[in-house]
Amino acid sequence: MFEIRQFIDGEDVPSASGVTFEDVDPATGKVIGIVHEAGRAEVDAAVAAAREALTGPWGRLPTERRMALLHQVAARIEQRFDEFLAAECLDTGKPASLASRIDIPRGAANFRIFADLVKNVPTESFMLDTPDGEGALNYALRRPKGVIAVVCPWNLPLLLMTWKVGPALACGNTVVVKPSEETPHTTALLAGVMNEVGVPRGVFNVVHGFGPDSAGEYLAGHPGVDGVTFTGESITGSAIMAGCAPHVTQVSFELGGKNPGIVFADCDLDKALEGTMRSVFANCGQVCLGTERVYVQRPLFDDFVERLAKTAEELRPGAWNDETTTIGPLISATHRAKVLGYYKQALEAGATVVTGGGVPDLPDDLAGGHWVQPTIWTGLADDAAPVREEIFGPCCHVRPFDDEDEVVALANDTRYGLAGAVWTENLARAHRVAARLEAGIVWVNSWFLRDLRTPFGGMKHSGIGREGGVHSFEFYTELKNVCIKL
Ligand code: NAD
């Protein structure tokens, strides 16, 4: 049983109120740790420490030295790989085979890539003609935005947190991180890494707790914060925006999705099946970029549904450190109740349950966990709740379509606009459909193939702004123009 406190100004700090909450292993339902909940006092102290560090040693550090420290952070995560892996898997229940390929390596890579990018980003300059013929030189300077609040979800805890902390620190900001109450562990480990490699005190701070009336709300609405970067549900984004409005705090949001996968009859069927299977069931369906609506061109429909169901039935639930495990549990009892609620609604709305629809039989040691069966439906109306609302579970609805115009209209008929996957061997069609989809990210003949230099984010209710590569610098820096009359 571990105990996690706030990390403020380089120190572990217990909550002044003495209030704690439990960290639960989703695979067993057992308590694995105790976490101190931050109140307003701890959030104030963390923001003050971040402000102090901004103009202190961190602000004065030469860029080369700052980048070297971030490289050391990445290297230290890799040295402590097994510890990060176990912490992440215990908090989320995800199989080690997944987290060791994606979550932990990306946690390290997020520091390296942004450290390298910052050194190589040019800014613009213009020479202006003036009536006296001497001219004026305009040039742009990038400056850190200031104290950044980083509010994180539970589905990819280390990966998504460092996706924001990496560029924020590379740009010279300081941060206060609020990890999800479900997954505090790897953020706490990262705090230790910051001290080990000598990142100055106050640069990286962590407050633990919940959202409303707790650390999340106190931090995101704090007047001492210069920017809020948030990943989570769209409805939480709205609440955070309202809290930011009085101080006109800038936001960068990566929010929910209800992503379409479009399978044309001219696709490579094996590739389309494999990719769709991953996009629906990876991380037990708890991936913002995952596919919950699958559209299959009519000639392929029956065959595709049958084969997709077979892949779902082959998934093996189990303990995170069992090498044969290919699917983990949902994150919490609350989330499981929500997902099972959609399973029930789908039945009531007349769905054909092709596979799953319930809870799996598991050995006694896992019986208390938050497990559900991978599930595939057909036959739902386009306006049924399981087709329109983000479920965030291992399930999808598969619907036939006839032509390109029809499927583009169906795919875009949603308030979300995060991602889409298109499966076709027709090059012209691939470009046409990719351009017409209302989504921030479109994959053609792949899914979750990520290049960290590319813009990442969503349209419509799926986000505000883009992070990734140089696009992160739009949010994490302020651009200033200097005009010099010659
Ligand atoms: P959530 O919105 O419930 O919580 C996210 C974080 O916000 C948590 O740390 C929570 O404590 C905090 N929070 C909640 N209410 C708050 C408030 N009023 N003020 C301040 N903070 C508050 O999301 P979740 O359930 O942790 O994550 C799942 C959601 O995240 C899904 O909707 C998923 O699509 C989305 N997501 C999006 C992306 C993306 O890149 N677009 C990536 C991953 C997850």
PDB file of N, CA and C in Angstrom, residues 275-344:
ATOM      1  N   GLY A 275      -6.979  -3.147 -38.027  1.00  0.00           N
ATOM      2  CA  GLY A 275      -6.952  -1.759 -37.546  1.00  0.00           C
ATOM      3  C   GLY A 275      -8.234  -1.403 -36.809  1.00  0.00           C
ATOM      4  N   THR A 276      -9.363  -1.843 -37.352  1.00  0.00           N
ATOM      5  CA  THR A 276     -10.639  -1.526 -36.695  1.00  0.00           C
ATOM      6  C   THR A 276     -10.713  -2.219 -35.339  1.00  0.00           C
ATOM      7  N   MET A 277     -10.259  -3.452 -35.280  1.00  0.00           N
ATOM      8  CA  MET A 277     -10.261  -4.186 -34.014  1.00  0.00           C
ATOM      9  C   MET A 277      -9.465  -3.413 -32.963  1.00  0.00           C
ATOM     10  N   ARG A 278      -8.268  -2.964 -33.328  1.00  0.00           N
ATOM     11  CA  ARG A 278      -7.458  -2.206 -32.364  1.00  0.00           C
ATOM     12  C   ARG A 278      -8.159  -0.912 -31.988  1.00  0.00           C
ATOM     13  N   SER A 279      -8.741  -0.236 -32.977  1.00  0.00           N
ATOM     14  CA  SER A 279      -9.312   1.080 -32.701  1.00  0.00           C
ATOM     15  C   SER A 279     -10.565   0.988 -31.822  1.00  0.00           C
ATOM     16  N   VAL A 280     -11.206  -0.170 -31.812  1.00  0.00           N
ATOM     17  CA  VAL A 280     -12.396  -0.329 -30.969  1.00  0.00           C
ATOM     18  C   VAL A 280     -12.015  -0.841 -29.568  1.00  0.00           C
ATOM     19  N   PHE A 281     -11.073  -1.781 -29.514  1.00  0.00           N
ATOM     20  CA  PHE A 281     -10.869  -2.497 -28.239  1.00  0.00           C
ATOM     21  C   PHE A 281      -9.575  -2.149 -27.494  1.00  0.00           C
ATOM     22  N   ALA A 282      -8.640  -1.431 -28.116  1.00  0.00           N
ATOM     23  CA  ALA A 282      -7.383  -1.112 -27.416  1.00  0.00           C
ATOM     24  C   ALA A 282      -7.691  -0.369 -26.128  1.00  0.00           C
ATOM     25  N   ASN A 283      -6.950  -0.684 -25.094  1.00  0.00           N
ATOM     26  CA  ASN A 283      -7.128  -0.048 -23.778  1.00  0.00           C
ATOM     27  C   ASN A 283      -8.575  -0.186 -23.285  1.00  0.00           C
ATOM     28  N   CYS A 284      -9.189  -1.315 -23.653  1.00  0.00           N
ATOM     29  CA  CYS A 284     -10.583  -1.592 -23.282  1.00  0.00           C
ATOM     30  C   CYS A 284     -11.517  -0.478 -23.783  1.00  0.00           C
ATOM     31  N   GLY A 285     -11.185   0.047 -24.975  1.00  0.00           N
ATOM     32  CA  GLY A 285     -12.057   1.066 -25.577  1.00  0.00           C
ATOM     33  C   GLY A 285     -11.916   2.442 -24.960  1.00  0.00           C
ATOM     34  N   GLN A 286     -10.972   2.602 -24.038  1.00  0.00           N
ATOM     35  CA  GLN A 286     -10.835   3.881 -23.337  1.00  0.00           C
ATOM     36  C   GLN A 286      -9.721   4.717 -23.982  1.00  0.00           C
ATOM     37  N   VAL A 287      -9.910   4.993 -25.262  1.00  0.00           N
ATOM     38  CA  VAL A 287      -8.961   5.824 -26.016  1.00  0.00           C
ATOM     39  C   VAL A 287      -9.791   6.890 -26.721  1.00  0.00           C
ATOM     40  N   CYS A 288      -9.432   8.155 -26.508  1.00  0.00           N
ATOM     41  CA  CYS A 288     -10.220   9.241 -27.103  1.00  0.00           C
ATOM     42  C   CYS A 288     -10.286   9.104 -28.620  1.00  0.00           C
ATOM     43  N   LEU A 289      -9.241   8.541 -29.232  1.00  0.00           N
ATOM     44  CA  LEU A 289      -9.161   8.420 -30.686  1.00  0.00           C
ATOM     45  C   LEU A 289      -9.834   7.156 -31.201  1.00  0.00           C
ATOM     46  N   GLY A 290     -10.354   6.347 -30.308  1.00  0.00           N
ATOM     47  CA  GLY A 290     -10.930   5.053 -30.670  1.00  0.00           C
ATOM     48  C   GLY A 290     -12.178   5.192 -31.531  1.00  0.00           C
ATOM     49  N   THR A 291     -12.527   4.076 -32.182  1.00  0.00           N
ATOM     50  CA  THR A 291     -13.686   4.065 -33.067  1.00  0.00           C
ATOM     51  C   THR A 291     -14.890   3.479 -32.327  1.00  0.00           C
ATOM     52  N   GLU A 292     -15.984   4.216 -32.280  1.00  0.00           N
ATOM     53  CA  GLU A 292     -17.217   3.666 -31.690  1.00  0.00           C
ATOM     54  C   GLU A 292     -18.318   3.510 -32.741  1.00  0.00           C
ATOM     55  N   ARG A 293     -18.099   4.134 -33.935  1.00  0.00           N
ATOM     56  CA  ARG A 293     -19.070   3.983 -35.034  1.00  0.00           C
ATOM     57  C   ARG A 293     -18.309   3.424 -36.224  1.00  0.00           C
ATOM     58  N   VAL A 294     -18.691   2.240 -36.657  1.00  0.00           N
ATOM     59  CA  VAL A 294     -18.026   1.632 -37.813  1.00  0.00           C
ATOM     60  C   VAL A 294     -19.032   1.595 -38.960  1.00  0.00           C
ATOM     61  N   TYR A 295     -18.642   2.141 -40.101  1.00  0.00           N
ATOM     62  CA  TYR A 295     -19.486   2.129 -41.299  1.00  0.00           C
ATOM     63  C   TYR A 295     -18.810   1.236 -42.332  1.00  0.00           C
ATOM     64  N   VAL A 296     -19.540   0.221 -42.809  1.00  0.00           N
ATOM     65  CA  VAL A 296     -18.947  -0.753 -43.730  1.00  0.00           C
ATOM     66  C   VAL A 296     -19.778  -0.775 -45.019  1.00  0.00           C
ATOM     67  N   GLN A 297     -19.101  -0.662 -46.171  1.00  0.00           N
ATOM     68  CA  GLN A 297     -19.831  -0.640 -47.442  1.00  0.00           C
ATOM     69  C   GLN A 297     -20.543  -1.978 -47.644  1.00  0.00           C
ATOM     70  N   ARG A 298     -21.756  -1.891 -48.144  1.00  0.00           N
ATOM     71  CA  ARG A 298     -22.688  -3.028 -48.085  1.00  0.00           C
ATOM     72  C   ARG A 298     -22.129  -4.375 -48.572  1.00  0.00           C
ATOM     73  N   PRO A 299     -21.394  -4.436 -49.689  1.00  0.00           N
ATOM     74  CA  PRO A 299     -20.941  -5.764 -50.145  1.00  0.00           C
ATOM     75  C   PRO A 299     -20.077  -6.493 -49.109  1.00  0.00           C
ATOM     76  N   LEU A 300     -19.414  -5.727 -48.229  1.00  0.00           N
ATOM     77  CA  LEU A 300     -18.516  -6.353 -47.241  1.00  0.00           C
ATOM     78  C   LEU A 300     -19.176  -6.586 -45.894  1.00  0.00           C
ATOM     79  N   PHE A 301     -20.359  -5.988 -45.709  1.00  0.00           N
ATOM     80  CA  PHE A 301     -20.902  -5.816 -44.362  1.00  0.00           C
ATOM     81  C   PHE A 301     -20.973  -7.120 -43.546  1.00  0.00           C
ATOM     82  N   ASP A 302     -21.644  -8.134 -44.066  1.00  0.00           N
ATOM     83  CA  ASP A 302     -21.870  -9.354 -43.268  1.00  0.00           C
ATOM     84  C   ASP A 302     -20.554 -10.032 -42.901  1.00  0.00           C
ATOM     85  N   ASP A 303     -19.682 -10.126 -43.887  1.00  0.00           N
ATOM     86  CA  ASP A 303     -18.390 -10.776 -43.664  1.00  0.00           C
ATOM     87  C   ASP A 303     -17.571 -10.006 -42.616  1.00  0.00           C
ATOM     88  N   PHE A 304     -17.578  -8.658 -42.757  1.00  0.00           N
ATOM     89  CA  PHE A 304     -16.789  -7.825 -41.846  1.00  0.00           C
ATOM     90  C   PHE A 304     -17.292  -7.983 -40.403  1.00  0.00           C
ATOM     91  N   VAL A 305     -18.620  -7.917 -40.236  1.00  0.00           N
ATOM     92  CA  VAL A 305     -19.190  -8.006 -38.879  1.00  0.00           C
ATOM     93  C   VAL A 305     -18.829  -9.352 -38.249  1.00  0.00           C
ATOM     94  N   GLU A 306     -18.962 -10.395 -39.037  1.00  0.00           N
ATOM     95  CA  GLU A 306     -18.674 -11.745 -38.513  1.00  0.00           C
ATOM     96  C   GLU A 306     -17.208 -11.859 -38.082  1.00  0.00           C
ATOM     97  N   ARG A 307     -16.324 -11.337 -38.932  1.00  0.00           N
ATOM     98  CA  ARG A 307     -14.892 -11.468 -38.610  1.00  0.00           C
ATOM     99  C   ARG A 307     -14.484 -10.543 -37.466  1.00  0.00           C
ATOM    100  N   LEU A 308     -15.095  -9.345 -37.400  1.00  0.00           N
ATOM    101  CA  LEU A 308     -14.772  -8.438 -36.284  1.00  0.00           C
ATOM    102  C   LEU A 308     -15.224  -9.063 -34.958  1.00  0.00           C
ATOM    103  N   ALA A 309     -16.388  -9.696 -34.981  1.00  0.00           N
ATOM    104  CA  ALA A 309     -16.903 -10.344 -33.768  1.00  0.00           C
ATOM    105  C   ALA A 309     -15.954 -11.457 -33.314  1.00  0.00           C
ATOM    106  N   LYS A 310     -15.400 -12.179 -34.277  1.00  0.00           N
ATOM    107  CA  LYS A 310     -14.478 -13.260 -33.934  1.00  0.00           C
ATOM    108  C   LYS A 310     -13.243 -12.693 -33.218  1.00  0.00           C
ATOM    109  N   THR A 311     -12.713 -11.581 -33.728  1.00  0.00           N
ATOM    110  CA  THR A 311     -11.523 -10.984 -33.076  1.00  0.00           C
ATOM    111  C   THR A 311     -11.883 -10.516 -31.663  1.00  0.00           C
ATOM    112  N   ALA A 312     -13.102 -10.003 -31.490  1.00  0.00           N
ATOM    113  CA  ALA A 312     -13.520  -9.538 -30.151  1.00  0.00           C
ATOM    114  C   ALA A 312     -13.580 -10.721 -29.192  1.00  0.00           C
ATOM    115  N   GLU A 313     -14.083 -11.838 -29.704  1.00  0.00           N
ATOM    116  CA  GLU A 313     -14.236 -13.022 -28.832  1.00  0.00           C
ATOM    117  C   GLU A 313     -12.892 -13.638 -28.463  1.00  0.00           C
ATOM    118  N   GLU A 314     -11.875 -13.350 -29.267  1.00  0.00           N
ATOM    119  CA  GLU A 314     -10.543 -13.890 -28.958  1.00  0.00           C
ATOM    120  C   GLU A 314      -9.787 -13.059 -27.918  1.00  0.00           C
ATOM    121  N   LEU A 315     -10.297 -11.865 -27.591  1.00  0.00           N
ATOM    122  CA  LEU A 315      -9.601 -11.037 -26.597  1.00  0.00           C
ATOM    123  C   LEU A 315      -9.635 -11.739 -25.240  1.00  0.00           C
ATOM    124  N   ARG A 316      -8.507 -11.638 -24.520  1.00  0.00           N
ATOM    125  CA  ARG A 316      -8.394 -12.390 -23.279  1.00  0.00           C
ATOM    126  C   ARG A 316      -8.244 -11.440 -22.098  1.00  0.00           C
ATOM    127  N   PRO A 317      -9.292 -11.316 -21.250  1.00  0.00           N
ATOM    128  CA  PRO A 317      -9.145 -10.480 -20.059  1.00  0.00           C
ATOM    129  C   PRO A 317      -8.235 -11.165 -19.048  1.00  0.00           C
ATOM    130  N   GLY A 318      -7.549 -10.373 -18.245  1.00  0.00           N
ATOM    131  CA  GLY A 318      -6.687 -10.982 -17.232  1.00  0.00           C
ATOM    132  C   GLY A 318      -5.857  -9.942 -16.520  1.00  0.00           C
ATOM    133  N   ALA A 319      -4.975 -10.438 -15.640  1.00  0.00           N
ATOM    134  CA  ALA A 319      -4.120  -9.550 -14.841  1.00  0.00           C
ATOM    135  C   ALA A 319      -3.133  -8.822 -15.760  1.00  0.00           C
ATOM    136  N   TRP A 320      -2.735  -7.603 -15.366  1.00  0.00           N
ATOM    137  CA  TRP A 320      -1.884  -6.774 -16.226  1.00  0.00           C
ATOM    138  C   TRP A 320      -0.549  -7.440 -16.527  1.00  0.00           C
ATOM    139  N   ASN A 321      -0.037  -8.233 -15.561  1.00  0.00           N
ATOM    140  CA  ASN A 321       1.300  -8.816 -15.732  1.00  0.00           C
ATOM    141  C   ASN A 321       1.261 -10.261 -16.228  1.00  0.00           C
ATOM    142  N   ASP A 322       0.074 -10.705 -16.681  1.00  0.00           N
ATOM    143  CA  ASP A 322      -0.049 -12.019 -17.306  1.00  0.00           C
ATOM    144  C   ASP A 322       0.187 -11.825 -18.808  1.00  0.00           C
ATOM    145  N   GLU A 323       1.179 -12.516 -19.340  1.00  0.00           N
ATOM    146  CA  GLU A 323       1.566 -12.268 -20.743  1.00  0.00           C
ATOM    147  C   GLU A 323       0.457 -12.599 -21.736  1.00  0.00           C
ATOM    148  N   THR A 324      -0.504 -13.407 -21.315  1.00  0.00           N
ATOM    149  CA  THR A 324      -1.567 -13.783 -22.257  1.00  0.00           C
ATOM    150  C   THR A 324      -2.735 -12.781 -22.252  1.00  0.00           C
ATOM    151  N   THR A 325      -2.684 -11.800 -21.350  1.00  0.00           N
ATOM    152  CA  THR A 325      -3.780 -10.825 -21.271  1.00  0.00           C
ATOM    153  C   THR A 325      -3.751  -9.884 -22.469  1.00  0.00           C
ATOM    154  N   THR A 326      -4.904  -9.707 -23.105  1.00  0.00           N
ATOM    155  CA  THR A 326      -4.958  -8.767 -24.234  1.00  0.00           C
ATOM    156  C   THR A 326      -6.002  -7.666 -24.018  1.00  0.00           C
ATOM    157  N   ILE A 327      -6.783  -7.763 -22.940  1.00  0.00           N
ATOM    158  CA  ILE A 327      -7.716  -6.661 -22.642  1.00  0.00           C
ATOM    159  C   ILE A 327      -7.836  -6.516 -21.125  1.00  0.00           C
ATOM    160  N   GLY A 328      -7.827  -5.275 -20.660  1.00  0.00           N
ATOM    161  CA  GLY A 328      -7.943  -4.998 -19.231  1.00  0.00           C
ATOM    162  C   GLY A 328      -9.367  -4.631 -18.856  1.00  0.00           C
ATOM    163  N   PRO A 329      -9.543  -4.142 -17.628  1.00  0.00           N
ATOM    164  CA  PRO A 329     -10.872  -3.736 -17.157  1.00  0.00           C
ATOM    165  C   PRO A 329     -11.153  -2.273 -17.496  1.00  0.00           C
ATOM    166  N   LEU A 330     -12.357  -1.808 -17.202  1.00  0.00           N
ATOM    167  CA  LEU A 330     -12.641  -0.373 -17.227  1.00  0.00           C
ATOM    168  C   LEU A 330     -12.034   0.248 -15.974  1.00  0.00           C
ATOM    169  N   ILE A 331     -11.951   1.569 -15.970  1.00  0.00           N
ATOM    170  CA  ILE A 331     -11.168   2.234 -14.927  1.00  0.00           C
ATOM    171  C   ILE A 331     -11.820   2.177 -13.542  1.00  0.00           C
ATOM    172  N   SER A 332     -13.149   2.234 -13.475  1.00  0.00           N
ATOM    173  CA  SER A 332     -13.779   2.363 -12.154  1.00  0.00           C
ATOM    174  C   SER A 332     -15.160   1.720 -12.164  1.00  0.00           C
ATOM    175  N   ALA A 333     -15.691   1.534 -10.955  1.00  0.00           N
ATOM    176  CA  ALA A 333     -17.045   0.979 -10.841  1.00  0.00           C
ATOM    177  C   ALA A 333     -18.049   1.948 -11.465  1.00  0.00           C
ATOM    178  N   THR A 334     -17.810   3.256 -11.294  1.00  0.00           N
ATOM    179  CA  THR A 334     -18.729   4.254 -11.850  1.00  0.00           C
ATOM    180  C   THR A 334     -18.724   4.180 -13.374  1.00  0.00           C
ATOM    181  N   HIS A 335     -17.520   4.078 -13.933  1.00  0.00           N
ATOM    182  CA  HIS A 335     -17.440   4.037 -15.395  1.00  0.00           C
ATOM    183  C   HIS A 335     -18.060   2.736 -15.928  1.00  0.00           C
ATOM    184  N   ARG A 336     -17.858   1.669 -15.198  1.00  0.00           N
ATOM    185  CA  ARG A 336     -18.446   0.381 -15.622  1.00  0.00           C
ATOM    186  C   ARG A 336     -19.971   0.476 -15.630  1.00  0.00           C
ATOM    187  N   ALA A 337     -20.521   1.128 -14.594  1.00  0.00           N
ATOM    188  CA  ALA A 337     -21.984   1.273 -14.546  1.00  0.00           C
ATOM    189  C   ALA A 337     -22.459   2.090 -15.753  1.00  0.00           C
ATOM    190  N   LYS A 338     -21.670   3.108 -16.141  1.00  0.00           N
ATOM    191  CA  LYS A 338     -22.057   3.933 -17.297  1.00  0.00           C
ATOM    192  C   LYS A 338     -22.035   3.090 -18.583  1.00  0.00           C
ATOM    193  N   VAL A 339     -20.968   2.328 -18.758  1.00  0.00           N
ATOM    194  CA  VAL A 339     -20.847   1.525 -19.980  1.00  0.00           C
ATOM    195  C   VAL A 339     -21.944   0.460 -20.023  1.00  0.00           C
ATOM    196  N   LEU A 340     -22.184  -0.194 -18.902  1.00  0.00           N
ATOM    197  CA  LEU A 340     -23.243  -1.217 -18.869  1.00  0.00           C
ATOM    198  C   LEU A 340     -24.622  -0.581 -19.104  1.00  0.00           C
ATOM    199  N   GLY A 341     -24.741   0.685 -18.706  1.00  0.00           N
ATOM    200  CA  GLY A 341     -25.989   1.428 -18.982  1.00  0.00           C
ATOM    201  C   GLY A 341     -26.212   1.535 -20.490  1.00  0.00           C
ATOM    202  N   TYR A 342     -25.139   1.783 -21.241  1.00  0.00           N
ATOM    203  CA  TYR A 342     -25.263   1.849 -22.707  1.00  0.00           C
ATOM    204  C   TYR A 342     -25.547   0.459 -23.286  1.00  0.00           C
ATOM    205  N   TYR A 343     -24.975  -0.586 -22.677  1.00  0.00           N
ATOM    206  CA  TYR A 343     -25.260  -1.952 -23.155  1.00  0.00           C
ATOM    207  C   TYR A 343     -26.776  -2.214 -23.040  1.00  0.00           C
ATOM    208  N   LYS A 344     -27.346  -1.750 -21.929  1.00  0.00           N
ATOM    209  CA  LYS A 344     -28.785  -1.947 -21.700  1.00  0.00           C
ATOM    210  C   LYS A 344     -29.606  -1.101 -22.685  1.00  0.00           C
TER     211      LYS A 344
END
